Coordinates of N, CA, C and O in Angstrom, one line a residue:
Q1 N 0.9 -0.9 0.1 CA 0.1 -0.6 -0.1 C 0.6 1.3 0.5 O 1.5 1.3 0.6
V2 N 0.8 2.4 -1.1 CA 0.7 3.2 -0.4 C 0.0 4.7 -0.1 O -0.8 5.0 -0.6
Q3 N 0.9 5.2 0.0 CA -0.4 7.0 0.2 C 0.3 8.0 -0.2 O 1.9 8.2 0.6
L4 N -0.4 8.8 -0.5 CA 0.1 10.3 -0.3 C -0.6 10.7 0.6 O -1.9 10.9 0.5
V5 N 0.1 11.8 1.1 CA -1.2 12.5 1.7 C -0.2 14.3 1.4 O 1.0 14.5 1.3
E6 N -1.8 15.2 1.1 CA -0.9 16.9 0.6 C -1.7 17.1 1.6 O -2.3 17.1 2.4
S7 N 0.1 18.0 2.0 CA -1.2 20.2 2.6 C -1.0 21.1 2.2 O -0.1 21.2 0.9
G8 N -1.0 21.8 2.6 CA -1.0 23.7 3.0 C -1.8 24.1 2.1 O -1.9 25.4 1.8
G9 N -3.0 23.6 1.3 CA -4.1 24.3 0.3 C -4.3 25.9 1.2 O -4.3 25.4 2.2
G10 N -6.0 26.2 0.6 CA -6.5 27.5 1.9 C -7.1 28.2 1.2 O -6.6 28.5 -0.4
L11 N -7.2 29.4 1.6 CA -7.5 30.5 1.4 C -6.5 32.4 1.1 O -6.4 32.1 1.5
V12 N -6.2 32.7 0.1 CA -5.7 33.5 -0.3 C -6.0 34.5 -0.9 O -6.7 34.2 -1.9
Q13 N -5.4 36.0 -0.2 CA -5.6 36.9 -1.2 C -5.0 36.9 -2.6 O -3.8 36.3 -3.1
P14 N -6.1 37.9 -4.0 CA -5.2 37.4 -5.3 C -3.6 38.8 -4.8 O -3.3 39.5 -3.7
G15 N -2.7 37.5 -5.9 CA -0.9 38.0 -4.8 C -0.3 38.0 -3.8 O 0.8 38.1 -3.8
G16 N -0.7 36.7 -3.2 CA -0.5 36.3 -2.3 C 0.6 34.5 -2.3 O 0.3 34.6 -3.8
S17 N 0.9 34.1 -1.4 CA 1.3 33.2 -1.6 C 0.8 31.7 -1.0 O 0.5 31.9 -0.2
L18 N 1.3 30.6 -1.7 CA 0.9 29.3 -0.6 C 2.2 28.0 -0.9 O 2.4 28.5 -2.3
R19 N 2.8 27.0 -0.5 CA 3.1 26.3 -0.3 C 2.6 25.1 -0.3 O 1.8 24.7 0.9
L20 N 2.1 24.0 -0.9 CA 1.9 22.8 -1.3 C 2.4 22.3 -0.8 O 3.5 22.2 -1.2
S21 N 3.1 20.7 0.1 CA 3.6 19.4 0.2 C 3.0 18.3 -0.2 O 1.1 18.0 0.1
C22 N 3.6 16.9 0.0 CA 2.7 16.0 -0.4 C 4.0 14.6 -0.3 O 4.9 14.9 -0.4
A23 N 3.7 14.1 1.2 CA 4.5 12.7 1.2 C 4.1 12.2 1.2 O 2.1 11.1 1.4
A24 N 4.4 11.4 0.2 CA 4.4 9.1 0.1 C 5.0 8.6 1.0 O 6.1 8.5 1.5
S25 N 4.3 8.0 1.5 CA 5.2 7.1 2.0 C 4.0 5.2 1.8 O 3.1 5.6 1.1
G26 N 4.5 3.9 2.5 CA 4.3 2.8 2.1 C 5.3 1.9 1.9 O 6.6 2.1 1.8
S27 N 5.1 1.2 1.0 CA 5.6 0.5 0.0 C 6.8 1.0 -1.7 O 5.2 0.7 -2.0
I28 N 7.0 1.7 -1.0 CA 8.0 2.6 -2.1 C 9.1 1.3 -2.8 O 10.0 2.0 -1.9
F29 N 9.6 1.3 -3.8 CA 10.6 0.5 -4.1 C 11.5 1.8 -5.2 O 12.5 2.1 -4.8
S30 N 10.2 2.5 -6.1 CA 11.3 3.9 -6.7 C 10.2 4.7 -7.1 O 9.4 4.3 -7.7
I31 N 11.0 6.5 -7.1 CA 9.9 7.0 -7.5 C 10.7 7.7 -9.1 O 12.1 7.5 -8.8
N32 N 9.6 7.5 -9.9 CA 10.6 8.3 -11.3 C 9.3 9.5 -11.0 O 11.0 10.9 -10.1
A33 N 8.5 10.3 -11.5 CA 8.3 11.5 -11.8 C 7.3 12.0 -10.5 O 7.2 10.8 -9.8
M34 N 7.4 13.2 -10.0 CA 6.2 13.5 -9.5 C 6.3 14.5 -9.7 O 6.5 15.9 -10.0
G35 N 5.2 14.9 -9.0 CA 3.3 16.5 -9.9 C 2.8 16.9 -9.3 O 1.7 15.3 -8.2
W36 N 2.1 18.0 -9.7 CA 1.2 18.4 -9.3 C 0.3 18.0 -10.4 O 0.6 19.1 -11.1
Y37 N -1.1 18.4 -10.2 CA -1.9 18.7 -10.8 C -3.2 19.0 -10.4 O -3.4 19.6 -9.2
R38 N -4.1 19.6 -11.0 CA -5.1 20.7 -10.3 C -5.9 20.4 -11.0 O -6.6 20.3 -12.7
Q39 N -7.6 20.5 -10.7 CA -9.2 20.5 -11.2 C -10.1 21.5 -10.7 O -10.4 21.4 -9.2
A40 N -10.5 22.7 -11.3 CA -11.1 23.1 -11.5 C -12.9 22.7 -11.7 O -13.0 22.0 -12.1
P41 N -13.9 23.8 -10.9 CA -14.8 23.0 -11.8 C -15.7 23.0 -12.9 O -15.3 24.3 -13.2
G42 N -15.7 22.4 -13.1 CA -16.1 22.4 -14.8 C -14.8 21.9 -16.2 O -15.9 21.9 -16.9
W43 N -14.4 21.8 -15.6 CA -12.8 21.9 -16.2 C -12.3 20.3 -16.7 O -12.2 20.1 -15.0
P44 N -11.6 19.5 -17.3 CA -10.8 18.3 -16.8 C -9.7 18.4 -16.0 O -9.1 19.9 -15.3
R45 N -9.4 17.8 -15.2 CA -7.8 17.8 -15.0 C -6.7 18.5 -15.2 O -6.6 17.8 -16.5
E46 N -5.8 19.3 -15.3 CA -4.6 19.2 -16.1 C -3.5 19.7 -15.0 O -4.1 19.2 -13.8
L47 N -1.8 19.2 -15.9 CA -0.8 19.1 -15.5 C -0.5 20.7 -15.1 O -1.0 21.5 -15.8
V48 N -0.2 20.8 -13.8 CA 0.3 22.2 -13.1 C 2.1 22.2 -12.9 O 2.3 23.3 -14.0
A49 N 2.5 21.3 -13.0 CA 4.2 20.8 -13.0 C 4.7 19.5 -11.8 O 3.6 18.7 -11.4
I50 N 5.9 19.2 -13.3 CA 6.2 18.1 -12.8 C 8.1 17.8 -12.4 O 8.6 19.3 -13.4
V51 N 8.5 17.3 -11.7 CA 9.7 17.1 -11.5 C 10.2 15.7 -12.0 O 9.5 14.5 -11.0
F52 N 11.0 15.7 -12.3 CA 11.8 14.3 -12.1 C 12.8 13.4 -12.5 O 13.5 14.9 -11.0
S53 N 13.3 12.2 -11.9 CA 13.6 12.0 -11.2 C 15.1 12.7 -11.1 O 16.3 12.5 -10.3
G54 N 15.5 13.0 -12.5 CA 16.8 13.5 -13.2 C 17.2 15.0 -11.9 O 18.0 15.0 -12.5
G55 N 15.3 15.8 -12.0 CA 15.5 17.1 -11.4 C 15.1 17.6 -12.8 O 14.6 19.2 -12.3
S56 N 14.9 17.1 -13.4 CA 14.0 18.5 -14.6 C 12.7 18.7 -14.3 O 12.4 17.8 -14.5
T57 N 12.6 19.5 -15.0 CA 10.6 20.0 -14.4 C 10.4 21.0 -15.7 O 10.6 20.9 -16.7
N58 N 9.4 20.5 -15.8 CA 7.9 21.5 -16.7 C 6.7 21.7 -15.7 O 6.2 21.5 -15.0
Y59 N 6.5 22.5 -16.8 CA 5.4 24.0 -16.6 C 4.4 24.1 -17.0 O 4.3 24.3 -17.9
A60 N 3.0 23.9 -16.4 CA 1.9 24.7 -16.9 C 2.6 26.1 -18.0 O 2.5 26.7 -16.8
D61 N 2.4 26.9 -19.1 CA 1.9 28.3 -19.2 C 1.3 28.7 -18.1 O 2.3 30.5 -18.2
S62 N 0.6 28.9 -17.9 CA 0.0 29.3 -16.9 C 0.4 29.3 -16.1 O 0.5 30.8 -15.3
V63 N 1.5 29.1 -15.5 CA 1.8 28.5 -13.9 C 3.8 29.7 -13.9 O 4.0 29.8 -12.9
K64 N 3.9 29.5 -15.0 CA 5.6 29.7 -15.2 C 5.7 30.8 -14.3 O 4.7 32.1 -15.2
G65 N 7.2 31.2 -14.1 CA 7.6 32.2 -13.7 C 6.6 32.3 -11.8 O 6.8 33.2 -10.9
R66 N 5.3 31.5 -11.4 CA 5.4 31.7 -10.3 C 4.6 30.7 -9.9 O 5.8 31.2 -8.4
F67 N 5.1 29.8 -10.2 CA 5.3 28.5 -9.5 C 5.9 27.5 -9.5 O 6.9 27.9 -10.3
T68 N 6.3 27.3 -8.4 CA 7.8 26.0 -8.4 C 8.1 25.2 -8.2 O 7.4 24.9 -6.7
I69 N 8.4 24.6 -8.5 CA 8.2 22.6 -8.1 C 9.5 22.2 -7.3 O 10.4 22.4 -8.3
S70 N 9.4 21.2 -6.2 CA 11.2 21.1 -5.8 C 10.3 19.4 -5.2 O 9.4 19.5 -4.8
R71 N 11.4 18.8 -5.0 CA 11.1 17.7 -4.3 C 12.5 16.9 -4.2 O 13.6 17.1 -3.3
D72 N 12.0 16.1 -2.4 CA 12.9 15.8 -1.9 C 12.9 14.6 -1.7 O 12.4 13.8 -1.2
N73 N 14.8 13.7 -2.2 CA 14.2 12.7 -2.6 C 14.3 11.4 -1.8 O 13.9 10.1 -1.6
A74 N 15.1 12.2 -0.1 CA 15.3 11.1 1.2 C 14.2 11.1 1.8 O 14.6 10.2 2.6
K75 N 13.5 11.8 1.1 CA 11.7 11.8 2.0 C 10.4 12.3 1.4 O 9.7 11.5 2.2
N76 N 10.7 11.6 0.6 CA 9.7 10.9 -1.0 C 8.5 12.4 -0.4 O 7.4 12.4 -0.2
M77 N 9.0 13.3 -1.0 CA 8.3 14.6 -0.4 C 8.5 15.7 -2.3 O 9.2 15.4 -2.3
V78 N 7.3 16.2 -2.3 CA 7.8 16.7 -3.3 C 6.4 17.9 -2.9 O 5.3 18.0 -2.0
Y79 N 6.9 19.1 -3.4 CA 6.9 20.9 -2.9 C 6.0 21.8 -4.2 O 6.7 22.1 -5.7
L80 N 5.1 22.2 -3.7 CA 4.8 23.4 -5.0 C 4.7 24.9 -4.5 O 3.8 24.6 -3.9
Q81 N 5.9 25.6 -4.5 CA 5.5 26.8 -3.8 C 4.8 27.5 -4.8 O 4.7 27.7 -5.8
M82 N 3.6 28.3 -4.9 CA 2.9 29.2 -5.6 C 2.5 30.4 -5.3 O 2.5 30.8 -3.8
N83 N 3.3 31.2 -5.9 CA 3.6 32.8 -5.4 C 2.3 33.5 -7.2 O 2.2 33.1 -7.8
S84 N 2.6 34.7 -5.5 CA 1.6 35.8 -6.9 C 0.4 34.8 -7.7 O -0.1 35.0 -8.4
L85 N -0.5 34.4 -6.4 CA -1.7 33.6 -7.0 C -2.8 34.9 -7.8 O -3.1 36.2 -7.2
K86 N -3.4 33.9 -8.6 CA -4.5 34.9 -9.1 C -6.0 33.7 -8.9 O -5.8 32.1 -8.5
P87 N -7.0 34.7 -8.8 CA -8.0 34.1 -9.0 C -8.3 33.0 -9.5 O -8.7 31.4 -10.2
E88 N -7.7 32.7 -11.0 CA -7.8 31.5 -12.0 C -7.1 30.6 -11.2 O -7.7 29.8 -12.0
D89 N -6.0 30.5 -10.6 CA -5.5 29.3 -10.5 C -6.7 28.5 -9.2 O -6.2 27.4 -8.6
T90 N -7.6 28.9 -8.8 CA -8.7 27.9 -7.6 C -8.8 26.9 -8.1 O -9.3 26.9 -9.0
A91 N -9.1 25.9 -7.7 CA -9.2 24.6 -7.8 C -8.6 23.3 -6.8 O -8.2 24.0 -5.0
V92 N -8.8 22.2 -6.9 CA -8.7 21.5 -6.3 C -7.1 20.9 -7.1 O -6.5 20.6 -7.8
Y93 N -6.3 20.9 -6.1 CA -4.5 20.7 -6.0 C -3.9 18.5 -5.5 O -4.6 18.9 -4.1
Y94 N -4.4 18.1 -6.4 CA -3.9 16.8 -6.8 C -2.2 16.5 -6.6 O -1.7 16.7 -7.8
C95 N -1.8 15.7 -5.9 CA -0.4 15.1 -5.7 C -0.4 13.9 -6.6 O -1.4 13.0 -6.9
N96 N 0.6 13.8 -7.6 CA 0.7 12.8 -8.4 C 2.4 12.4 -8.7 O 3.1 12.7 -8.6
V97 N 2.3 10.5 -8.0 CA 3.7 10.4 -8.2 C 4.0 9.2 -9.1 O 2.6 7.3 -8.8
Q98 N 4.5 9.0 -10.0 CA 4.6 7.5 -10.6 C 6.0 6.7 -9.7 O 6.8 7.3 -9.6
L99 N 5.4 5.3 -9.9 CA 6.5 4.5 -8.5 C 6.1 3.5 -9.6 O 5.6 2.8 -9.5
K100 N 6.8 2.7 -8.3 CA 6.8 1.4 -7.2 C 7.3 0.9 -6.9 O 8.2 1.1 -5.3
R101 N 6.0 -0.2 -6.3 CA 6.7 -0.9 -4.7 C 7.3 -1.7 -5.0 O 7.6 -2.0 -3.8
T102 N 7.7 -2.7 -6.5 CA 8.8 -3.5 -5.9 C 9.9 -4.0 -7.6 O 9.1 -2.7 -7.8
H103 N 10.7 -4.4 -7.6 CA 11.9 -4.2 -8.2 C 10.9 -4.8 -9.8 O 11.3 -4.4 -10.7
L104 N 9.7 -6.1 -9.7 CA 8.9 -5.9 -10.3 C 8.0 -5.6 -11.1 O 7.9 -6.1 -12.1
D105 N 7.0 -4.4 -10.3 CA 5.7 -4.2 -10.2 C 7.1 -2.9 -12.0 O 7.8 -2.5 -11.6
P106 N 5.3 -2.9 -12.4 CA 5.2 -1.6 -14.1 C 5.3 -0.2 -13.3 O 4.8 -0.4 -12.0
L107 N 6.0 0.6 -13.7 CA 5.7 2.2 -13.1 C 4.4 2.4 -13.0 O 3.7 2.2 -14.1
H108 N 4.0 2.7 -12.1 CA 2.0 3.0 -12.5 C 1.8 4.8 -11.4 O 2.6 5.5 -10.6
D109 N 0.7 5.3 -11.3 CA 1.1 7.0 -10.9 C -0.2 6.0 -9.3 O -0.7 5.7 -9.4
E110 N 0.2 7.0 -8.3 CA -0.7 7.4 -7.0 C -0.9 9.0 -7.0 O -0.2 8.7 -7.7
W111 N -2.4 9.0 -6.4 CA -2.9 9.7 -6.8 C -2.8 10.7 -5.1 O -3.6 9.3 -3.9
G112 N -3.0 11.3 -4.6 CA -2.8 11.9 -3.4 C -4.8 12.2 -3.5 O -5.5 12.4 -4.2
Q113 N -5.4 12.4 -2.4 CA -7.1 13.0 -2.3 C -7.3 14.1 -2.2 O -8.5 14.5 -3.0
G114 N -6.2 15.1 -2.6 CA -6.2 16.9 -3.1 C -7.1 17.6 -2.1 O -6.8 17.1 -1.4
T115 N -7.2 18.6 -2.6 CA -6.4 19.9 -1.0 C -6.9 21.2 -1.8 O -6.1 21.8 -3.3
Q116 N -7.5 21.5 -1.7 CA -9.0 23.5 -2.4 C -7.8 24.0 -2.4 O -7.3 24.8 -0.4
V117 N -7.4 24.8 -3.1 CA -6.7 26.1 -3.3 C -7.6 26.7 -3.6 O -8.3 26.9 -5.2
T118 N -8.1 27.9 -2.7 CA -9.0 29.2 -4.0 C -8.5 30.6 -3.3 O -7.3 30.8 -2.2
V119 N -8.5 30.9 -4.2 CA -7.6 32.7 -4.7 C -9.2 33.9 -4.9 O -9.2 33.8 -5.6
S120 N -9.0 34.5 -3.8 CA -10.4 35.3 -3.6 C -9.5 36.9 -2.7 O -9.4 36.2 -1.8
S121 N -10.4 37.8 -3.1 CA -9.9 38.9 -2.0 C -12.0 38.7 -1.2 O -12.2 39.8 -0.6

């Protein structure tokens, strides 16, 4: 069993900052990519940012220059620092980890339960 526990969501005013954290625990052999997705009401889930095991990153165009993703491999954690938040960033944010539970497993996706981020004055 693998668990992903997210924290750090909440209500913030436009222009403010939040930091999301996600901790992966349980039976984990190896982790490849770690990322954050978001889903606003009536919209499909979209990739926000992803960081690969080698450290390379990709960001959605809408968050480039404002959000920073990072990971701590020793702790199996991924973070999303969100600055200059806008009302259109309001969504449920989901942590995603691509991992193997044993050396025989194929890579597969694990998802967190989601954390609400609301940007409003």
